[in-house]
Amino acid sequence: MRLWLSAILLIGILASCQERQKNVYTIGFSQCTGDDEWRRSMLNGMRRELSFYPNARLIYKDAKANSRKQIEQIKALMSEGVDLLIISPNESDPVTPIVEEAYKQGIPVVIVDRRTSSAYYTAYVGGDNYEVGKVAGLYIARLLKGKGKVIEIAGLPTSSPASARHKGLTDAFAAYPNLKLVKTVNGGWEKPIAKKALEQQLQQHSDVDLVFAQNEVMALGAYEVFKERGWGKKVKIVGVDGLPGPLGDIQMVYDGIIDASALYPTGGEEAIRVAMNILRKEHFQKENLLQTAIIDSTNVRMIKLQTDKIIDHQNAIERQQKRIDDQINIYANQSNLLYLMTALFVAAILFGTVALYSSFENKKINKELKIKNEQILLQRNQIQEIAEKAQEATETKFRFFTNISHEFRTPLTLILGPLEDLLQVKNQTNSIRKNLILIQKNAQRLLWLVNQLMDFRKIESGKIQLRVTENDMVAFLRELMLPFEYMAVKRKIDFRMLTNLRTARVWFDTDMMDKVMFNLLSNAFKFTSDGGRIYIYVELHSDELVIKVEDNGTGMTVYEKEQAFEMFYQGADSTKGTGLGLPLSREFIELHQGSINVTSQKGEGAVFEIKLRLGDSHLREEDKAGETVNWSRTYPHFVTEAPDSDLFAAPKDTALLPTILLIEDNQDLREFLQLKLKSEFTIIDADEGNQGLAEAFNTVPDLILCDVMLPGMDGLKIASILKADLRTSHIPIVLLTAKSSIEQQIAGMQSGVDLYITKPFSPGFLLESIRSLLANREILRGYFIGDESNEERSALTMSNLDKKFLSNLKAVVLSKLSDSSLSVDSLAVELGLSRVQLFRKVKALLGYSINEYIQSMRLNKARHLLERSDESMSEIAYQAGFASATYFSTAFKSKYQLSPKDYRSKCKA
Ligand code: FRU
């Protein structure tokens, strides 16, 4: 496109250059009058001559015999910027100033025919008017044989030819005393004026022999006057001009209308030739006078023949010129066409090249595309194949899950049935009863999950059938809230229904709505902290019933909201729920032609909104149950049970028992483990990861029992943090998990845990494991309390961090042993721990208090000194850091059952 435009621009520039070259010279021609044949002949002559100069053009102005008009026209030509002026002044004096001005401005001026009154012009071209008058006068004298009366019809007196011709005439007549110029009248160069003036003179001079008219039109006027008078050829007529052609005075002489005419050439061609010489800076003459001659009956025939021939030639020249012009036009058009064609050709070549290149590139791209397409097709087929296989696998899994779920139902029912019987049995111990209730609750939870899975399968396979009846939703919801009330009270949750409606009759499947609402409320309780709130709103809008479950719990992120209704999505907190409940709820609500949505923000709770259409017009006949049924709850009652506080009460005296921190989010399991462990240990519990971690630092327990899958922070993370921290690195950690893969166990061990127990586990095994871990700690202590004889130390396992800590402790204590004021505070500062942390850590690792440890180190040193030196008792007491020899002796005796003195003599013996 750009190339195309450039080509067109180039052609335009070339064409305009050509134009400019042609119009190099502009000649302005101011004609005094253009109405007579003589002037027309002058103009034709100019044009003919100009045709030989293609680079000159003529601007022609006709002043219509008006000098003022002529002055204006000359000014206009000057301001148009003409290169040269040709002027035939109407009158000499009035036109002279403007001619001088032009000349002085540097515009060359060629004066033709009539003259101005000054010499300020570049050149003059025209007949010699004096000569014309003289030649005519001499001819008249000859014609009248030197005797007779003559009337002269002169031109405009203010124009130069009129006076010059008159002068020539009178000068010629001077030699002929009998030749009388009886009157010179003003004919104004025009026939009507001339005729009128002549008529007047004839009244006085009826005996006139000849009329001399200064131009051809006035001569014709004289002829007409005489003709009108019926004078025939009585008065002779001599004119001026000698204009050829049928309307010229040569024809008039030829026809005998007038007797003779003095040739006065127009000089059109000559004027142009002189002008072009001036413009082209070639040689020219200032005065270019044209010859004159008499045309009369003696030579008119020949002259007419010649002038006719000239006219023919001129016509031929004009025709040729026209042809040339046509040819030039054709040439110009063709050269433009040629430029255009050239440009088109160039463009075509360029476009062709581009097209060729593009087609080559296209072919290449197409080839690549084809290969890519083939690859994509192949990949698509592979993906399709994989998808089909995945679909098949999912199907198989689903089928397996459904089948196995189905299989679970029977044994679960067989567990639940006998359990109910067992629970009926009277006089059971509290402990047995509580265990039975725990079994029942968990069996029911399992059954609930299995049922959910099967519901989903039914929906997937389109086998679920809606069975709607018209029921009071308000009453339905109130009843549904009952089982949650115990938990609400226990966890101090503000749980209530907010509605203006006393009843709200809607068509719904009670079983499905029961599951939906139970699920929404369970979720609300799961994600709302103790002391929070859960409100159920029931509102009647124009054609629908809106139920909202609003909580101020943990809320959801945008992503969690988007995924909430997706199957198996469990949110960030994967420990709460199966990911089945919400998708199932949506399916159930959509079966009702209703909608369920959630609005929530992280940290600001959530609102689940269900919309059910009023009336039954949107439901199919087969969706209706046929009769109103009373609903029966299908959800498990595990939320309803109040735990027996007696059973979970802590043992009375726990001060001496080792402390276990239990981090477990499953309330039932937590309570079960407390029940199992409380007789031997003091239990501190936490149901969330971060809380568990904080408790570990706060309480520095003797052992931590921790689930792997936890809300907040998982067990592996907790273990790795605690094991890397000096304050807690010594605490044995037991991880409990349902994930039994080897990788998980390796990860657990890598995080520094001491034991990894997979669910389901035997409570007895767990108890034994805890006992043995704590016993191992006891064995550990020997080495670090300085009892070097402890042979078992090499078999001990202790983290590097703890070993390093104990070595440090030992080194610091040994270096300061002689300082009797060595205190726990100064040691804690030295070791970078708090007083309490140092105390607990030393106690946990060594079983001693820090003071007991220092004491034991002092006694050890003293024992060495007693064995290997002869220093005095008070010296030894001082070196070992005892404040006095007496205190040293008492302390030594209480540990080794010998006084220091006795010990030394026994050693030396
Ligand atoms: C034409 C004309 C001629 C005459 C000349 C004098 O207008 O009248 O016939 O010779 O002008 O200027």
CSV table of C-alpha atoms in Angstrom, one decimal, residues 137-151 173 176 178-181 208-211 234-238 259:
chain,number,residue,atom,x,y,z
A,137,GLY,CA,-1.7,61.4,-49.8
A,138,LEU,CA,0.7,60.9,-52.7
A,139,TYR,CA,-1.6,58.2,-54.1
A,140,ILE,CA,-4.6,60.6,-53.8
A,141,ALA,CA,-2.7,63.4,-55.6
A,142,ARG,CA,-1.9,61.0,-58.4
A,143,LEU,CA,-5.5,59.7,-58.5
A,144,LEU,CA,-7.0,63.2,-58.6
A,145,LYS,CA,-4.2,64.4,-60.9
A,146,GLY,CA,-3.1,67.0,-58.4
A,147,LYS,CA,-6.4,68.8,-58.3
A,148,GLY,CA,-9.6,68.3,-56.2
A,149,LYS,CA,-11.3,68.5,-52.9
A,150,VAL,CA,-10.6,65.9,-50.2
A,151,ILE,CA,-12.4,65.2,-46.8
A,173,PHE,CA,-0.6,67.3,-50.2
A,176,TYR,CA,-0.1,69.9,-54.8
A,178,ASN,CA,-4.7,72.5,-56.2
A,179,LEU,CA,-5.3,69.6,-54.0
A,180,LYS,CA,-7.5,70.8,-51.1
A,181,LEU,CA,-8.1,69.0,-47.8
A,208,VAL,CA,-16.0,66.8,-52.6
A,209,ASP,CA,-13.9,64.5,-55.0
A,210,LEU,CA,-12.5,62.0,-52.5
A,211,VAL,CA,-12.9,60.9,-49.0
A,234,LYS,CA,-19.1,60.0,-57.9
A,235,VAL,CA,-16.8,60.5,-54.9
A,236,LYS,CA,-13.7,58.4,-54.6
A,237,ILE,CA,-12.8,56.6,-51.4
A,238,VAL,CA,-9.3,55.7,-50.1
A,259,ASP,CA,-10.7,52.8,-54.7
